[in-house]
mmCIF file of C-alpha atoms in Angstrom:
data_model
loop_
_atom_site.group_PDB
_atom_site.id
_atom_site.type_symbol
_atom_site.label_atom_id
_atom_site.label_comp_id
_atom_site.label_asym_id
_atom_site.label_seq_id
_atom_site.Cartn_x
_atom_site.Cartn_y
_atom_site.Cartn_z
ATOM 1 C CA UNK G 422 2.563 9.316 19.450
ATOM 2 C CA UNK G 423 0.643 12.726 18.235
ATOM 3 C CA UNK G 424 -1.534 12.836 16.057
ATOM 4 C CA UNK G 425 0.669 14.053 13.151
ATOM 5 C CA UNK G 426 2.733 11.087 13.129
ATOM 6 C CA UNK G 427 0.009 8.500 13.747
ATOM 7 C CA UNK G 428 -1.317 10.279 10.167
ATOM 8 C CA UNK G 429 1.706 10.093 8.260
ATOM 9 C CA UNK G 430 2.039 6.289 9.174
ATOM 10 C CA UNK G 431 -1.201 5.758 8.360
ATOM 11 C CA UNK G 432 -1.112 7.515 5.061
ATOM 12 C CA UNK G 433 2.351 5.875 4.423
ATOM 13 C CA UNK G 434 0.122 2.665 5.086
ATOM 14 C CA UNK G 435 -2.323 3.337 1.961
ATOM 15 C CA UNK G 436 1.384 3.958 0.052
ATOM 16 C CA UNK G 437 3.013 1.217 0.707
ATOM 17 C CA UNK G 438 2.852 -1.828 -2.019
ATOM 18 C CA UNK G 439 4.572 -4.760 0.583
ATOM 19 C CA UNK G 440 1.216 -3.642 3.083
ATOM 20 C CA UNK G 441 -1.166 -3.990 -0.055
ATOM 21 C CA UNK G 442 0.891 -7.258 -1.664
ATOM 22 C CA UNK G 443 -0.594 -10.208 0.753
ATOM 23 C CA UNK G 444 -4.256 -9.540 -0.468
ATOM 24 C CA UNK G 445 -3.787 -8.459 -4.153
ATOM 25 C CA UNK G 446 -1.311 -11.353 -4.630
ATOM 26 C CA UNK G 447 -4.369 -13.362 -3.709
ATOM 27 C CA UNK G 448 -7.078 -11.087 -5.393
ATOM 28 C CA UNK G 449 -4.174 -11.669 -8.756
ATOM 29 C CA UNK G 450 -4.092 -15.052 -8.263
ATOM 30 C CA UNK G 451 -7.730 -15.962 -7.723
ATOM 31 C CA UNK G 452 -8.181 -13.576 -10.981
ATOM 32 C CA UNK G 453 -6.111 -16.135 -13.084
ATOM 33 C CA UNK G 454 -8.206 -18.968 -12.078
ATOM 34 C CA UNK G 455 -11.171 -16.871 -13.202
ATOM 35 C CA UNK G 456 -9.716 -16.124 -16.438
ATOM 36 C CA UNK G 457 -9.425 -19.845 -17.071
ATOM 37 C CA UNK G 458 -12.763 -20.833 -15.943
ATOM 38 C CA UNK G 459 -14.005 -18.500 -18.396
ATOM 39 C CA UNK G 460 -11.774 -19.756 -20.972
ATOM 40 C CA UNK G 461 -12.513 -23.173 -20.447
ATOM 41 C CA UNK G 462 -16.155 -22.385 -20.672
ATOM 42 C CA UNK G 463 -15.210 -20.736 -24.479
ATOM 43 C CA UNK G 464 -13.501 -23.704 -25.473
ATOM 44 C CA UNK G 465 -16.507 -26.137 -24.559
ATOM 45 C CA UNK G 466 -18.677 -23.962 -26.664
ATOM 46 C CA UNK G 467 -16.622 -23.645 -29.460
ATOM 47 C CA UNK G 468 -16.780 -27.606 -29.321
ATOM 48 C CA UNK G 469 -20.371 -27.398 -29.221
ATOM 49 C CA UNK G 470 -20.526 -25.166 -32.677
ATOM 50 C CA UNK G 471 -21.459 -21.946 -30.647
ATOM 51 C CA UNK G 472 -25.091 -23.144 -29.961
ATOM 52 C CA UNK G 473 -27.361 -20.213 -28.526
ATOM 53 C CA UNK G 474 -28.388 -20.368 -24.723
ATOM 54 C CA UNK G 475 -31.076 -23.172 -24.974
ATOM 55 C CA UNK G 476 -28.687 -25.729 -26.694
ATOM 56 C CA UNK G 477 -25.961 -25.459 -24.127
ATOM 57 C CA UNK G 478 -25.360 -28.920 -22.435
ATOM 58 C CA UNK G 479 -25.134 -29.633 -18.493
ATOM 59 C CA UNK G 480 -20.907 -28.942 -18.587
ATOM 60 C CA UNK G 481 -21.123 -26.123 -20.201
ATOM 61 C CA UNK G 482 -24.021 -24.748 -17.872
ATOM 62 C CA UNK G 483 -22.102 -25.989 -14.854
ATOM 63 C CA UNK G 484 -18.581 -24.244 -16.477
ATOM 64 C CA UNK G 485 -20.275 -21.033 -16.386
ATOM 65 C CA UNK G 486 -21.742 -20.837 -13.242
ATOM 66 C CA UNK G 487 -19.027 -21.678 -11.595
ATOM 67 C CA UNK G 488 -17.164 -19.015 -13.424
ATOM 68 C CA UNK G 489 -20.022 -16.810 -11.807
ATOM 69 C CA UNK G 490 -19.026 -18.500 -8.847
ATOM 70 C CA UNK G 491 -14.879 -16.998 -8.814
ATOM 71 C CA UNK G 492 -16.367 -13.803 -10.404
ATOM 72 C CA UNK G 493 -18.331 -13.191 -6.945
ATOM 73 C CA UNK G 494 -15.816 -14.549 -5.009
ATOM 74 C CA UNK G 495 -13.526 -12.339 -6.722
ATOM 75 C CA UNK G 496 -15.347 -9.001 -6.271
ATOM 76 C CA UNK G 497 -15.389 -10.035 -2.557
ATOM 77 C CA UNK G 498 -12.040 -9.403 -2.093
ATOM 78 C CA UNK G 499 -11.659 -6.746 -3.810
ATOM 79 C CA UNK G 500 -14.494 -5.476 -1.145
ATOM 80 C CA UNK G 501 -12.021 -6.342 1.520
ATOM 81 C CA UNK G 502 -9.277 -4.244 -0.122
ATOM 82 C CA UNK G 503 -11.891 -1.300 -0.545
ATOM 83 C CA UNK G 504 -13.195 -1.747 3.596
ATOM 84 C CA UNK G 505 -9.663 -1.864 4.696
ATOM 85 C CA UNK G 506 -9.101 1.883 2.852
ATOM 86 C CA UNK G 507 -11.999 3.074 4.182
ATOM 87 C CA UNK G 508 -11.113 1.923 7.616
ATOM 88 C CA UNK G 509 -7.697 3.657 7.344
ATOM 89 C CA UNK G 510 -8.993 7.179 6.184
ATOM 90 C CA UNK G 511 -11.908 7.236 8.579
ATOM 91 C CA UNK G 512 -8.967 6.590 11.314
ATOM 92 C CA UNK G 513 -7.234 9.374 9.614
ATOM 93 C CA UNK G 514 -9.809 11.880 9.389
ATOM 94 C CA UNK G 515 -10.823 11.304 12.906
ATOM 95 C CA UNK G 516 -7.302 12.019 14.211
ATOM 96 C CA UNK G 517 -7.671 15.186 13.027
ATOM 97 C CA UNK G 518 -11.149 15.706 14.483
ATOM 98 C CA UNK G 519 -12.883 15.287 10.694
ATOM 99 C CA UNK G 520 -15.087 12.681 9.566
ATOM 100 C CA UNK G 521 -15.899 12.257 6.366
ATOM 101 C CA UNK G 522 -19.196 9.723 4.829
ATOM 102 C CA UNK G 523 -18.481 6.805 3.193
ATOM 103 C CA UNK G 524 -20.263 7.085 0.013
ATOM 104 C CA UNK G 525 -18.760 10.268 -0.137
ATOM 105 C CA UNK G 526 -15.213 8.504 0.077
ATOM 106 C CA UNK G 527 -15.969 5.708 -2.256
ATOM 107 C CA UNK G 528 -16.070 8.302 -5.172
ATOM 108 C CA UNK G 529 -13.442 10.485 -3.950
ATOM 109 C CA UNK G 530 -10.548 10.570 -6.436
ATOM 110 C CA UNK G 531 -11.658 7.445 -7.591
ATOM 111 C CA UNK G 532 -11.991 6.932 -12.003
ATOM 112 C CA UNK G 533 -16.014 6.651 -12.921
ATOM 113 C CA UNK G 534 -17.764 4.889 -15.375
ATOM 114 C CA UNK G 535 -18.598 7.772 -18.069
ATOM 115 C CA UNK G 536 -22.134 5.888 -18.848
ATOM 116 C CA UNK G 537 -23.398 5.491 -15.226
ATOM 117 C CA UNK G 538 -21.345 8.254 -13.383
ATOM 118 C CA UNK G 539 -20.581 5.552 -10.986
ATOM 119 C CA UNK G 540 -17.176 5.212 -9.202
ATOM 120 C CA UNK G 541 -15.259 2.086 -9.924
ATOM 121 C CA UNK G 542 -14.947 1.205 -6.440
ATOM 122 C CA UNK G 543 -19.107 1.833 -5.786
ATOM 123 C CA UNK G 544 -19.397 -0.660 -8.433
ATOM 124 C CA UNK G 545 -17.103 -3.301 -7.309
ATOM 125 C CA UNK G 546 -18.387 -2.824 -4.113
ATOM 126 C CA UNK G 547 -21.988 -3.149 -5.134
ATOM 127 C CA UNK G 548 -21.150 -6.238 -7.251
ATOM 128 C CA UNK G 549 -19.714 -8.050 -4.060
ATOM 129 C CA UNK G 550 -22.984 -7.047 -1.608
ATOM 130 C CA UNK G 551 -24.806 -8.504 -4.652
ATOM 131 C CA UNK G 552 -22.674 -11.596 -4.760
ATOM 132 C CA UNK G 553 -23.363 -12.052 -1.119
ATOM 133 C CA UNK G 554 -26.682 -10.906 -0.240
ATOM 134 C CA UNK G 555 -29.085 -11.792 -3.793
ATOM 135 C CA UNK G 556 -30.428 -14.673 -2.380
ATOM 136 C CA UNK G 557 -31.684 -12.186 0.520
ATOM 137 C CA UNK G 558 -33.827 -10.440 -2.472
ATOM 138 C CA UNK G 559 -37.564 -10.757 -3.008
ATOM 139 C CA UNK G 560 -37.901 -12.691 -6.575
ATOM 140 C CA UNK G 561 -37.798 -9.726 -9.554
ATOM 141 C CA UNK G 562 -36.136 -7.733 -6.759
ATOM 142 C CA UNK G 563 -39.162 -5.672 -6.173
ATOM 143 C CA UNK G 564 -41.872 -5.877 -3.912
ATOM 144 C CA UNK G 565 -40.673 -5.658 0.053
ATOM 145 C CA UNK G 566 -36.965 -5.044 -0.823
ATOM 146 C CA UNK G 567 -34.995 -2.876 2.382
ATOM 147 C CA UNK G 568 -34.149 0.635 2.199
ATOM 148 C CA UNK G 569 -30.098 -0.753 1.815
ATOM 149 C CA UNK G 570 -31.463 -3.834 -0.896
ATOM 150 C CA UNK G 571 -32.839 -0.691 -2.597
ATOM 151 C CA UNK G 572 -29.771 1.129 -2.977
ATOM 152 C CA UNK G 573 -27.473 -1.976 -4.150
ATOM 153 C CA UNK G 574 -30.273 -3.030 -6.395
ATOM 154 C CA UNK G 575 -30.602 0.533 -7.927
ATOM 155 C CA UNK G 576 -26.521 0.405 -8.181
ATOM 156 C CA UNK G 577 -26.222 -3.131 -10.064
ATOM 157 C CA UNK G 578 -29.385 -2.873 -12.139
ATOM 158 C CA UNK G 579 -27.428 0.604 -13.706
ATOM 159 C CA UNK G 580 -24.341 -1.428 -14.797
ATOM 160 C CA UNK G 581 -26.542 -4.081 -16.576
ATOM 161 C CA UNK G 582 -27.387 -6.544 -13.974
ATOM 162 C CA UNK G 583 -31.229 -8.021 -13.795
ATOM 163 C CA UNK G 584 -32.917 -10.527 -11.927
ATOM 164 C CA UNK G 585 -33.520 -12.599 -15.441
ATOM 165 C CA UNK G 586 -29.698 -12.917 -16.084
ATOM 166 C CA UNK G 587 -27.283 -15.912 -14.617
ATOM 167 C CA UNK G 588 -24.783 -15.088 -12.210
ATOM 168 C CA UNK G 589 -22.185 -14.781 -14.631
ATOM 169 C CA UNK G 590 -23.661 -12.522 -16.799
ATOM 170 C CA UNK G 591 -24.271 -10.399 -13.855
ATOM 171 C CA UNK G 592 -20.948 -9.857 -12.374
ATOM 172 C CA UNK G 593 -19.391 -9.737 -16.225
ATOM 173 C CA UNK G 594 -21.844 -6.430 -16.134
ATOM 174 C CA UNK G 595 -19.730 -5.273 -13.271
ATOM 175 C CA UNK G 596 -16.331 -6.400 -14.882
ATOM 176 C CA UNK G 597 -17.599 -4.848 -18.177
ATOM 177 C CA UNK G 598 -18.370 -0.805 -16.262
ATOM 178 C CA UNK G 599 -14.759 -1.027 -14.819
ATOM 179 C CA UNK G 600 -12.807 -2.447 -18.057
ATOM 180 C CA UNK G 601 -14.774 -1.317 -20.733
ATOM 181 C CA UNK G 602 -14.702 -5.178 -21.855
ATOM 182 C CA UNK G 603 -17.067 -8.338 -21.132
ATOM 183 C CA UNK G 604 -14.640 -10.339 -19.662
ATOM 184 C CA UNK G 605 -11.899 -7.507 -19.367
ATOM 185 C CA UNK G 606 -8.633 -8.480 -17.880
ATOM 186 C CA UNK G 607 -9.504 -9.340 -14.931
ATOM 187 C CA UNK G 608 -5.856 -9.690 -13.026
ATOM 188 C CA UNK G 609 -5.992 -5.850 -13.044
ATOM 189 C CA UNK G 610 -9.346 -5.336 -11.926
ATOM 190 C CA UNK G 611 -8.183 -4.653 -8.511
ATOM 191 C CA UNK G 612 -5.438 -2.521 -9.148
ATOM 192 C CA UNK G 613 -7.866 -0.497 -11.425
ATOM 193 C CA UNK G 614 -10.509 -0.571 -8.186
ATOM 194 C CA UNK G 615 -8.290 -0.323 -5.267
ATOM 195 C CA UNK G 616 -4.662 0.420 -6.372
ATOM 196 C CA UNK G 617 -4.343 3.239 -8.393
ATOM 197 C CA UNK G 618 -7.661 4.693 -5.820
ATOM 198 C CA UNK G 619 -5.654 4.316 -3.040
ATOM 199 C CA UNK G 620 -2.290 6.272 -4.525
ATOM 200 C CA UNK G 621 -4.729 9.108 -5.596
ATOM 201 C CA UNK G 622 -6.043 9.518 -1.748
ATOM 202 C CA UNK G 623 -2.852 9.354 -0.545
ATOM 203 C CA UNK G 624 -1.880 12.159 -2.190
ATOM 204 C CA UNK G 625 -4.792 13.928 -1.486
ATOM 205 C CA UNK G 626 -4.318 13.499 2.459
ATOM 206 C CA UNK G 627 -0.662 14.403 2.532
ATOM 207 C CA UNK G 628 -1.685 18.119 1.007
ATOM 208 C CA UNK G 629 -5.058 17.844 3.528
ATOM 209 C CA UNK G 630 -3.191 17.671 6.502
ATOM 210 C CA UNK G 631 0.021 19.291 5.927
ATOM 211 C CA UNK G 632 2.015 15.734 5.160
ATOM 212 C CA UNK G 633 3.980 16.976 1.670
ATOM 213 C CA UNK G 634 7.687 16.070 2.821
ATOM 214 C CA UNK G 635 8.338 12.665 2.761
ATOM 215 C CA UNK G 636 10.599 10.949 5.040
#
């Protein structure tokens, strides 16, 4: 197979909704039981009379961490959705003897968050390393932090997040630079991320490398 066709399969590959549906029918669904931990979390407060921070009780402490929790969780597959693109144009651009940097790619014709300049998918991608790796991170996140801590760190600390908040108020920073809401709505947050991203660099590569007519 040349490498012509192997592109237009490939490209046809970031196209293609049935390739896409296994993960964000998962990413959707895991969304949904997000959007009710949250909402259960509301509820208990309203119970409670809407007490400030210090007068929450133990379930309604536990209710919203674990809402932190999915929120992670969530942003972690939405990483997987963003690493799989990534994989696929790298393969592309190297058939055709390019390359092309990562960060570079992960704001290409991807939507940005007007008050950071950052691109949805840096952000969502950020939020998951943060998910996964802040128990890695000195205390205050200072102090002997790695050149790559450095650069998440700088990332999530420009969408709102700080060492002083929970974990859900930290990844509702992230939710909150992609929606434009606190808790946004967060079965979309993927397709906002990843979906719509992935239509715009198809395009893109079809003019790039000569792929206009469609089969």
């Amino acid at each position: 197979m040349d490498a012509q066709t192997q592109t237009l399969r490939l490209v046809q590959g970031l196209e293609d909704l049935l390739d896409q549906f296994p993960l964000s029918s998962v990413i959707r669904s895991h969304a949904e039981l997000t959007e009710q931990a949250l909402d259960d979390w509301s509820e208990r407060l309203r119970d409670l009379g809407r007490p400030s921070r210090k007068y929450w009780d133990h379930p309604a402490e536990m209710m919203y961490d674990k809402a932190g929790v999915l929120l992670g969780a969530m942003f972690v597959l939405i990483q997987a959705a963003i690493t799989e693109t990534v994989s696929i144009v790298n393969r592309i651009y190297q058939l055709n003897g390019q390359t092309i940097r990562k960060d570079t790619l992960m704001s290409l014709d991807t939507e940005l968050d007007l008050k950071t300049s950052l691109s949805y998918v840096a952000i969502a991608n950020g939020a998951a390393n943060f998910y996964k790796h802040r128990f890695e991170w000195p205390e205050g996140w200072h102090g002997s932090v790695k050149p790559q801590q450095i650069d998440t760190i700088n990332l999530v600390r420009a969408v709102g997040m700080s060492p002083e908040q929970d974990l859900a108020d930290n990844m509702l920073s992230a939710v909150h630079a992609i929606t434009g809401t606190s808790d946004g709505i967060l079965k979309d947050l993927s397709d906002l991320v990843v979906g719509k991203w992935r239509e715009r660099l198809a395009l893109r590569l079809r003019i790039q490398f000569g792929l206009t007519q469609y089969p």
